[in-house]
Short mmCIF file of C-alpha atoms and ligand atoms in Angstrom, two decimals:
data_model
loop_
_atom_site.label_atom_id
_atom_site.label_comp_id
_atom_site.label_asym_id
_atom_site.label_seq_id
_atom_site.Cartn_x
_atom_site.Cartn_y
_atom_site.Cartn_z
CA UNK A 1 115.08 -11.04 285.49
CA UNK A 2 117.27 -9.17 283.52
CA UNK A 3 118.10 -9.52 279.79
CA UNK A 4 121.45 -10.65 280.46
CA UNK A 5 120.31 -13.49 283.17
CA UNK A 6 117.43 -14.53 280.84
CA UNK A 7 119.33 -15.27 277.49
CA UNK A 8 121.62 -17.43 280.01
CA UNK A 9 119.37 -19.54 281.05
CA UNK A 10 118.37 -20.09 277.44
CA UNK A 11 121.83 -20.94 275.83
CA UNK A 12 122.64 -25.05 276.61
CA UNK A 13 124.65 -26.10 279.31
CA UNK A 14 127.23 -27.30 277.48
CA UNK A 15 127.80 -23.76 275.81
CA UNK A 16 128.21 -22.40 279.61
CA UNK A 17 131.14 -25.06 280.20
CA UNK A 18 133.63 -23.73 277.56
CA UNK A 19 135.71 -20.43 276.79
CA UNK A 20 136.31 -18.86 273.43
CA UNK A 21 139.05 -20.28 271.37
CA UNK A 22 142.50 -17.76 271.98
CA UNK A 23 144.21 -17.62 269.23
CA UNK A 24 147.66 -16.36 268.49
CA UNK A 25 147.19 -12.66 268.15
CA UNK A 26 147.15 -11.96 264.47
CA UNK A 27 149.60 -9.19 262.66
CA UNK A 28 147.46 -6.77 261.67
CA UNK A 29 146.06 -6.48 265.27
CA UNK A 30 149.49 -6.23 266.99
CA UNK A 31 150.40 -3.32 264.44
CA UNK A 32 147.04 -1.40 264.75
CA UNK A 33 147.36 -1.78 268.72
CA UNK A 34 151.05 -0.85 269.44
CA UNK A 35 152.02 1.75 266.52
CA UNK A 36 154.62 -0.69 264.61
CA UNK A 37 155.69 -1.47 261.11
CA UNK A 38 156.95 -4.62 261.39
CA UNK A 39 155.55 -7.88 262.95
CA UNK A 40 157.23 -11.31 263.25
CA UNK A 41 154.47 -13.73 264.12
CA UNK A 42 155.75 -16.91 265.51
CA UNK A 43 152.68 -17.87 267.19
CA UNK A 44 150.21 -20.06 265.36
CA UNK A 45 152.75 -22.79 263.71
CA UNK A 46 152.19 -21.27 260.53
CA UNK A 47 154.69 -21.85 257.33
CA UNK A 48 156.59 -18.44 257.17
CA UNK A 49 157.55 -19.28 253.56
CA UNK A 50 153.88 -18.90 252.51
CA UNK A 51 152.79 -21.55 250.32
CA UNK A 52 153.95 -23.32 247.00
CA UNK A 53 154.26 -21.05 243.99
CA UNK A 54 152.46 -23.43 242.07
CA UNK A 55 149.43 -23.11 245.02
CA UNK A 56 149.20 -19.40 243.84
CA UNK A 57 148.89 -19.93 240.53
CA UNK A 58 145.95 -21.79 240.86
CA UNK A 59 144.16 -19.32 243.26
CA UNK A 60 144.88 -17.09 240.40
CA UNK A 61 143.12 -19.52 237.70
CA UNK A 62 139.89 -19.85 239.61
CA UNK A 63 139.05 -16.55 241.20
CA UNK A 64 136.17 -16.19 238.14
CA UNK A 65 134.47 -19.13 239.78
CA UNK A 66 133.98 -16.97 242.74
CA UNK A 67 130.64 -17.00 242.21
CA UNK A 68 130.17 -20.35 241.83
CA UNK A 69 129.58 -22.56 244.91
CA UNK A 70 132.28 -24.92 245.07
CA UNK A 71 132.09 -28.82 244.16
CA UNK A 72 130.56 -29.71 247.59
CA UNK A 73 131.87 -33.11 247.50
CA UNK A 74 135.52 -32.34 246.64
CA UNK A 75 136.02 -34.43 243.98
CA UNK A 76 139.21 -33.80 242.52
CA UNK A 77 140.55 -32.96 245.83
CA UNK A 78 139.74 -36.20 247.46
CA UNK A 79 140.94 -37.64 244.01
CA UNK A 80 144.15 -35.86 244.48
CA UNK A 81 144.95 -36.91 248.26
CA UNK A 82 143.52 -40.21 247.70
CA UNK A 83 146.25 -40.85 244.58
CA UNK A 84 149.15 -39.45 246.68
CA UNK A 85 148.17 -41.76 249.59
CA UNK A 86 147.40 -45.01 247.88
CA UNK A 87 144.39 -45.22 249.31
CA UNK A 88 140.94 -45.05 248.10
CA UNK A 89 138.81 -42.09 247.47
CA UNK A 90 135.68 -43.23 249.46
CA UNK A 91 138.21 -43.25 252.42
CA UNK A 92 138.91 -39.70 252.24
CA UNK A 93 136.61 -36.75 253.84
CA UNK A 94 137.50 -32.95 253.49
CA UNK A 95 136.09 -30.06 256.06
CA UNK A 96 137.72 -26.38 256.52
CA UNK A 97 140.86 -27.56 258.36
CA UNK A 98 140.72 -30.52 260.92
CA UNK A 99 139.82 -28.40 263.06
CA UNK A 100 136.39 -28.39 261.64
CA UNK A 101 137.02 -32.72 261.66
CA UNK A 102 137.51 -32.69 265.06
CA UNK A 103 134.37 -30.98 265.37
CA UNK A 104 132.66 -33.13 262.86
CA UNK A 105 133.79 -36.55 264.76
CA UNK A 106 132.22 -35.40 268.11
CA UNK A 107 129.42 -34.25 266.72
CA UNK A 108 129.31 -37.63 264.99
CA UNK A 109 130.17 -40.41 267.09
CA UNK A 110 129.68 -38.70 271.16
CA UNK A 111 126.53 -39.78 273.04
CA UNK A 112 126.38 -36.99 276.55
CA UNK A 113 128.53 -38.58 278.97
CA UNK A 114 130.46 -40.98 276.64
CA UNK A 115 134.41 -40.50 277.38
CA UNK A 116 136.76 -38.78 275.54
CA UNK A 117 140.16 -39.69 276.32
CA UNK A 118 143.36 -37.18 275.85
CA UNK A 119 146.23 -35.38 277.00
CA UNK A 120 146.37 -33.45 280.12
CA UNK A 121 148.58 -30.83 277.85
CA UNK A 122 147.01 -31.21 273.84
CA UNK A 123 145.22 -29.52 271.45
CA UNK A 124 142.43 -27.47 272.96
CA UNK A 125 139.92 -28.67 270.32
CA UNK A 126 139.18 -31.66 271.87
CA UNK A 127 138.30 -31.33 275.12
CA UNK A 128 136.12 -28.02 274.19
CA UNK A 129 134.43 -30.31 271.52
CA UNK A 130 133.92 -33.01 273.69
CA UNK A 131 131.74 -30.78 275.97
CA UNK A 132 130.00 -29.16 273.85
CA UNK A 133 128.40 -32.70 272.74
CA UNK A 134 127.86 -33.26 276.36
CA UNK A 135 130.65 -35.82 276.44
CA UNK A 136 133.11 -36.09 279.40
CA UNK A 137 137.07 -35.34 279.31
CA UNK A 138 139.25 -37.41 280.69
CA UNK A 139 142.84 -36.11 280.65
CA UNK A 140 145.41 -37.92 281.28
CA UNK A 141 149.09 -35.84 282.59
CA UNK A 142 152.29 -36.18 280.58
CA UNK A 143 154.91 -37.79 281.31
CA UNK A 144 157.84 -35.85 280.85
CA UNK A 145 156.18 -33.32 278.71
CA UNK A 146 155.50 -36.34 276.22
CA UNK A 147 151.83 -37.91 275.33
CA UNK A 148 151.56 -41.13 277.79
CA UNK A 149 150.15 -43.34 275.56
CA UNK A 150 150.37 -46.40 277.85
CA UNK A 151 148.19 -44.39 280.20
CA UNK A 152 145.86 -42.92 278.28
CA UNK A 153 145.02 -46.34 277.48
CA UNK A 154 144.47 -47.82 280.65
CA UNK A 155 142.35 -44.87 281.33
CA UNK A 156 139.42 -46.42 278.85
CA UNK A 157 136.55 -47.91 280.21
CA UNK A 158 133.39 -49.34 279.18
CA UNK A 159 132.03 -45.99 278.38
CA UNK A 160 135.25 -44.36 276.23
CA UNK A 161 134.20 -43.08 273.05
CA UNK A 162 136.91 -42.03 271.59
CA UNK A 163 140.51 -41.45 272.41
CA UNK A 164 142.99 -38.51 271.12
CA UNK A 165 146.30 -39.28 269.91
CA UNK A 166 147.61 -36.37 268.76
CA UNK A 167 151.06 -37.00 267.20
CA UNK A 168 153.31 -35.07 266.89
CA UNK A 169 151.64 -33.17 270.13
CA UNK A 170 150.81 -29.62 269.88
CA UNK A 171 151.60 -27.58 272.07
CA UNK A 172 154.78 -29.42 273.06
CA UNK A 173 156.28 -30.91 269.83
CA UNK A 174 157.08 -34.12 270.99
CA UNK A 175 156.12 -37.67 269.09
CA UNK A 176 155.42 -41.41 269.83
CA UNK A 177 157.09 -44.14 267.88
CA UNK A 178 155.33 -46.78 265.73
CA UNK A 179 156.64 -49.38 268.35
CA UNK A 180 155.17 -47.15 271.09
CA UNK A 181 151.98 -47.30 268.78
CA UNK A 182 151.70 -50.97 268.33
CA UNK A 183 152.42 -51.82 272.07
CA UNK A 184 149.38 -49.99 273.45
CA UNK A 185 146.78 -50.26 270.03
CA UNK A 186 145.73 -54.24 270.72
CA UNK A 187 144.68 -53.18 273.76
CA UNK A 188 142.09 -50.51 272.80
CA UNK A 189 138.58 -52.18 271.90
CA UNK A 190 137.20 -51.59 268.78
CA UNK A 191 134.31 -49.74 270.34
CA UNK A 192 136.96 -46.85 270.80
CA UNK A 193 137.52 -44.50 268.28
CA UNK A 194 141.04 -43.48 268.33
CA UNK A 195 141.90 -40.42 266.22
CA UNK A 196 145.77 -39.98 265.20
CA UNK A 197 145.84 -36.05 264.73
CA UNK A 198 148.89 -35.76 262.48
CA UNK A 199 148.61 -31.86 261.88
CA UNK A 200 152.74 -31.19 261.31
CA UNK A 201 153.06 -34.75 259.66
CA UNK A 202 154.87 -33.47 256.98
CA UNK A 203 157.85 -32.02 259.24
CA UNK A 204 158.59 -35.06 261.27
CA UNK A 205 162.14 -35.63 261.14
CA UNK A 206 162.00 -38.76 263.15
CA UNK A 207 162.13 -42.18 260.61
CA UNK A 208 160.50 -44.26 263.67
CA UNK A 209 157.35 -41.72 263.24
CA UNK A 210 154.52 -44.67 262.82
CA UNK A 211 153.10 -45.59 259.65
CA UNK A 212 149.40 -45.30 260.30
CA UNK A 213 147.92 -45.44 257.35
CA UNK A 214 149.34 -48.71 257.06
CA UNK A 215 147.51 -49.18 260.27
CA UNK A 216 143.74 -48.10 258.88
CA UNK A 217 142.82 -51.80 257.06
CA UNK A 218 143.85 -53.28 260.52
CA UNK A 219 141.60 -50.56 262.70
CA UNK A 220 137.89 -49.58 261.24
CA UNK A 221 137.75 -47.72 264.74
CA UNK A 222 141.03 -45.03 263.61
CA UNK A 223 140.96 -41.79 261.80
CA UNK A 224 143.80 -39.84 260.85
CA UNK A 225 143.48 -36.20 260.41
CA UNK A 226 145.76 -34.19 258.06
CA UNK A 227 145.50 -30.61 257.28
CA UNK A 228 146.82 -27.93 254.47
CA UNK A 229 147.37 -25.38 257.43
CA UNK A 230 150.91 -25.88 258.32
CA UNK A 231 153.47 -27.02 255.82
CA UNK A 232 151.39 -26.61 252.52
CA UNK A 233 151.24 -23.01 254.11
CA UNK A 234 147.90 -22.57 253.28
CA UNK A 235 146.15 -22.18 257.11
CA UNK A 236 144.10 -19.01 255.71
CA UNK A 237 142.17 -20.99 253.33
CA UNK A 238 140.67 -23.69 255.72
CA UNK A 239 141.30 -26.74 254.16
CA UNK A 240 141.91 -30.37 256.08
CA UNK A 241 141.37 -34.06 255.59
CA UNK A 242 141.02 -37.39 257.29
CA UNK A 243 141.32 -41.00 256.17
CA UNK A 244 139.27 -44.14 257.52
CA UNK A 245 137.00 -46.57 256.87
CA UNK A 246 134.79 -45.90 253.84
CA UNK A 247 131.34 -46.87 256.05
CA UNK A 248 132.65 -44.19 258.68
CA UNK A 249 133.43 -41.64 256.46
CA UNK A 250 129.68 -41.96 254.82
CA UNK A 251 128.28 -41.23 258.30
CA UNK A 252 130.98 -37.95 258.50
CA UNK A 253 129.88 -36.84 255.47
CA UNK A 254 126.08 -36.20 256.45
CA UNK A 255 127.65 -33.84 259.41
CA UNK A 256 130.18 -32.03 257.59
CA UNK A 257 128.67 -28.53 256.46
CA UNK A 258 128.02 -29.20 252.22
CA UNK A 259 130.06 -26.47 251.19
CA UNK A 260 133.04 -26.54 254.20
CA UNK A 261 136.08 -26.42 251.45
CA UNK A 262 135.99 -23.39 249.53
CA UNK A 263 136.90 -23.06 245.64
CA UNK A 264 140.15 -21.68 246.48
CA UNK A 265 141.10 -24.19 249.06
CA UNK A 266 140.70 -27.42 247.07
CA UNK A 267 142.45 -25.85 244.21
CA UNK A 268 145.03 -24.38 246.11
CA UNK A 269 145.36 -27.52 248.09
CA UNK A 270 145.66 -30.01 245.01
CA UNK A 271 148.11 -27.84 243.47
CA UNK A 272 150.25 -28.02 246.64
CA UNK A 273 149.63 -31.62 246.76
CA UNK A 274 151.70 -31.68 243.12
CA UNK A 275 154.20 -29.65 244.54
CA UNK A 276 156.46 -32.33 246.05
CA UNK A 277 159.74 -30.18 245.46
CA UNK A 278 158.45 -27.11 247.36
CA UNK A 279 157.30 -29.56 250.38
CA UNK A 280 160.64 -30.98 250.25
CA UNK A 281 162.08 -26.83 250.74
CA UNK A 282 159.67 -26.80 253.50
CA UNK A 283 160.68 -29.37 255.75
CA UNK A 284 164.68 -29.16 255.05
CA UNK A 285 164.46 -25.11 255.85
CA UNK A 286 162.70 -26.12 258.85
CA UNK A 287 164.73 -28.56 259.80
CA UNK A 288 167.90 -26.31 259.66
CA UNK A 289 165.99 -23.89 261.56
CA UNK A 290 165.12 -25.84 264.05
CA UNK A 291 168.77 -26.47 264.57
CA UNK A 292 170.02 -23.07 264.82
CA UNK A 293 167.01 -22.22 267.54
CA UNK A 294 167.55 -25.13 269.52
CA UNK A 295 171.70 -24.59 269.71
CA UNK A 296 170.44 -20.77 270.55
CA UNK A 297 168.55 -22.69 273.58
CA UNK A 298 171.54 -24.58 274.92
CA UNK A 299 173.79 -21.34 274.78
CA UNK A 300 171.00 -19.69 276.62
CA UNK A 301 170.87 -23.43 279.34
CA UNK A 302 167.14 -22.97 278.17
CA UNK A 303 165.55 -26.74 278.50
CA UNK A 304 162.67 -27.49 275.66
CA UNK A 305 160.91 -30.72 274.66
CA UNK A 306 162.44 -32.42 271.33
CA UNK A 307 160.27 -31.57 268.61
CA UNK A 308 159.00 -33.32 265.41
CA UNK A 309 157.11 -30.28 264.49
CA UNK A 310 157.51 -26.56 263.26
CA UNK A 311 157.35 -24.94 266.93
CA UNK A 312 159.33 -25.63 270.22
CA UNK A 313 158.15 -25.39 273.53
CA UNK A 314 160.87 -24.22 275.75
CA UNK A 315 160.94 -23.73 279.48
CA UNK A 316 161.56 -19.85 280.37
CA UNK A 317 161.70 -20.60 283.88
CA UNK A 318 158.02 -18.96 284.78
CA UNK A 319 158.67 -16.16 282.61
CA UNK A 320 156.56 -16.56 280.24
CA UNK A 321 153.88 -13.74 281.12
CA UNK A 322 156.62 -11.30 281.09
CA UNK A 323 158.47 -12.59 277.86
CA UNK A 324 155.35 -12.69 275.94
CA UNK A 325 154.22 -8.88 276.96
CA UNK A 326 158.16 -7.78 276.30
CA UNK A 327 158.80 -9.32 272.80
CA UNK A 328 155.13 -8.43 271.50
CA UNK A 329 156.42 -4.36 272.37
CA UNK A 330 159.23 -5.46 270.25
CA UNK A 331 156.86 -6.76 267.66
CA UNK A 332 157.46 -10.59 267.92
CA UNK A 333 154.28 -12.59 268.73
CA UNK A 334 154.43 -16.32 270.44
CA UNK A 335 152.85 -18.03 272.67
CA UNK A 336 153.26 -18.10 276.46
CA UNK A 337 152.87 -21.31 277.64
CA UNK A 338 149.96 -20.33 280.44
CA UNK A 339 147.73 -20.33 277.53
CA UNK A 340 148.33 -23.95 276.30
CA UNK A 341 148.59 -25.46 279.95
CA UNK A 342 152.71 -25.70 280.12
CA UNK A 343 152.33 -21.82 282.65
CA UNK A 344 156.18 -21.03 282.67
CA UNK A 345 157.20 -21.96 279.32
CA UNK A 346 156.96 -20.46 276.17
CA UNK A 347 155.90 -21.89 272.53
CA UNK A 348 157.66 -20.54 269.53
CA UNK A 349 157.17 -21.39 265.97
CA UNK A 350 159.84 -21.89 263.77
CA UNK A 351 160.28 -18.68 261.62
CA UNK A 352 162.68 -17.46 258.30
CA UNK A 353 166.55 -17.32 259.44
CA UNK A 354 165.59 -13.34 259.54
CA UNK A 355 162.52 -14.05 262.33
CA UNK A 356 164.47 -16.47 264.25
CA UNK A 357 167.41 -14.35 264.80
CA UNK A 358 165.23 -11.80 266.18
CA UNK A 359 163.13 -13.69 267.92
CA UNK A 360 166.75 -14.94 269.71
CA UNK A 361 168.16 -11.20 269.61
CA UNK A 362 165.27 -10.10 271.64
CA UNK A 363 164.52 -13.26 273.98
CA UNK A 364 168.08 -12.58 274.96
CA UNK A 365 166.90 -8.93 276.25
CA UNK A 366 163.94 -9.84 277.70
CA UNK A 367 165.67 -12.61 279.41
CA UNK A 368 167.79 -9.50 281.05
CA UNK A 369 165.05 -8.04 282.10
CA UNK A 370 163.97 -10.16 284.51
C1 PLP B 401 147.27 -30.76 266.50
C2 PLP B 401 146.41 -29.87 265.68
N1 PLP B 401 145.31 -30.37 265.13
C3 PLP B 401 144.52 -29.62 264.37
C4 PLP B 401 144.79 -28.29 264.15
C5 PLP B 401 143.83 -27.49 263.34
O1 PLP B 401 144.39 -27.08 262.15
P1 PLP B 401 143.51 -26.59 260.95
O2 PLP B 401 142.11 -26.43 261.43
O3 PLP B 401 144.09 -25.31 260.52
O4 PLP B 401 143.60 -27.67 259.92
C6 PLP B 401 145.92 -27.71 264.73
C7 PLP B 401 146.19 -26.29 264.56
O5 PLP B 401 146.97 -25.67 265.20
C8 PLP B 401 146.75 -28.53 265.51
O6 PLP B 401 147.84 -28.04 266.09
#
């Protein structure tokens, strides 16, 4: 037996059944690979106006603490999100970005074989943490490129665990309303976790976007996750949070890794907590930009789903192999839809009026090319 075949056998099953996270390609790699200057990435649903000014200043104030662990429970973090939210501190659990939640709830509440319920087009995440607690995925398709809610719910059965709702959907943008909440959430036992992944909350546009914190006294079975990636603009420092029922967040907390949140992310993050008037530049420049890349669309008689978020996922006809390889020569990243399960369409996120224009000058090329 050869090395190779030996330490396979040795790594768990569960290992075996998943792929490495892609990510969007970053900058620096894009630059070093194909000889350019400048790189526009529009990939990873970042904020491309960095994060609040006031965020940076307290990066600045603590970088003597360095070597310092940080406060391992996050104490005036939690403090911080829990004022803002009107809810209590004991409800609120911190981990580097939700994507190490997500990881922290599996690991937490799945059993092998229990069911994990979620979108047949979501966030990766779920299904790859699902397996690797020996859980089973059950995906459930979209119905016209929108999370089926209805159906995910009849999907649960006496072994569901937990169910995903994430809302506004990555990788296709798209939302469900509160009253498309409330029709389908009496029906879910309260042996069901269901987990309302609200990553781009902060750049929903839509006032019928449900209330669902308003929904937690109601439902000791939901979590909602939150992060500081996207419009606080602070992705790089790893910070996210969820809020639910003070018992359940006692049991996260013995699964969560002590010292997940850095010094620099909690600071960071309560400072761009404070910064209400900077969030408030956030969403309205997206929101304008959304508008001018979504008229670009029509012009172009490019269909895409109606987004809630800071990234649109538009169809390019099966193109989008080719229109990923051409605009990352012309040093514009995104992401081609055969990545995130939509093959043939193309996910951009929203950039600066600068990035977007290029990223239209140049689809428009590509889009010749073909
Ligand atoms: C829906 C959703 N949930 C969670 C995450 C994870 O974000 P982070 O780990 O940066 O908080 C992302 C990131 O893209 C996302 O799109």
């Amino acid at each position: 037996m050869t090395q190779e075949i030996s330490q396979k056998h040795s790594i768990r099953p569960e290992v075996l059944s998943i792929e490495k996270y892609v990510a969007g390609k970053p900058i620096s790699e894009v630059k070093r690979e194909l000889g350019l200057d400048e790189v526009i990435k529009l990939a990873s649903n970042e904020n491309p106006l960095g994060c609040s000014p006031k965020a940076k200043e307290a990066l600045k104030r603590v970088i003597d603490e360095s070597s310092l662990y940080p406060d391992s429970s996050s104490y005036e973090l939690k403090k911080a999100i829990a004022n803002k939210l009107n809810v209590k501190e004991g409800q609120i659990f911190c981990g580097a970005g939700s994507d190490s939640l997500i990881k922290v709830i599996c690991q937490t509440i799945l059993n092998p074989e229990d069911e994990s319920i979620m979108g047949e087009v979501t966030f990766s995440r779920y299904e790859d943490n699902t397996k690797l607690m020996g859980g089973t995925v059950v995906k459930v398709p979209l119905k016209n490129n929108f999370l089926d809610i209805e159906a995910m719910v009849e999907k649960i059965t006496p072994k569901t665990k937990v169910i995903w709702f994430c809302n506004p959907n990555n990788p296709t943008g798209g939302m469900f309303t509160g009253t498309e909440l409330n029709e389908v959430l009496h029906k879910i036992s309260k042996d069901v976790y269901i987990i309302m992944d609200e990553a781009y909350y902060e750049y929903v546009t839509d006032e019928d976007y449900p209330d669902s914190l308003k929904l937690l006294p109601e439902y000791p079975n939901m979590i909602i996750l939150r992060t500081f990636s996207k419009a606080y603009g602070l992705a790089s420092l790893r910070c996210g949070y969820g809020i639910c029922h003070e018992e359940l967040v006692q049991y996260l907390n013995r699964v969560i890794n002590p010292f997940d949140v850095n010094l620099f992310a909690q600071y960071a993050a309560i400072a761009a907590l404070e910064d209400e008037e900077y969030l408030k530049l956030v969403h309205e420049t997206n929101k304008e930009q959304k508008e001018y890349l979504l008229k670009a669309f029509d012009e172009m008689k490019l269909n895409y789903v109606p987004s809630n978020t800071n990234f649109i996922m538009v169809d390019v006809k099966g193109q989008d192999k080719f229109l990923f390889d051409y605009l990352l020569k012309k040093g514009i990243i995104i992401r081609p839809g055969f990545l995130l399960g939509m093959p043939g369409w193309l996910r951009v996120s929203i950039g600066t009026e600068y990035q977007n224009k290029k990223f239209i000058e140049e689809l428009k090329q590509g889009i010749k090319k073909i």
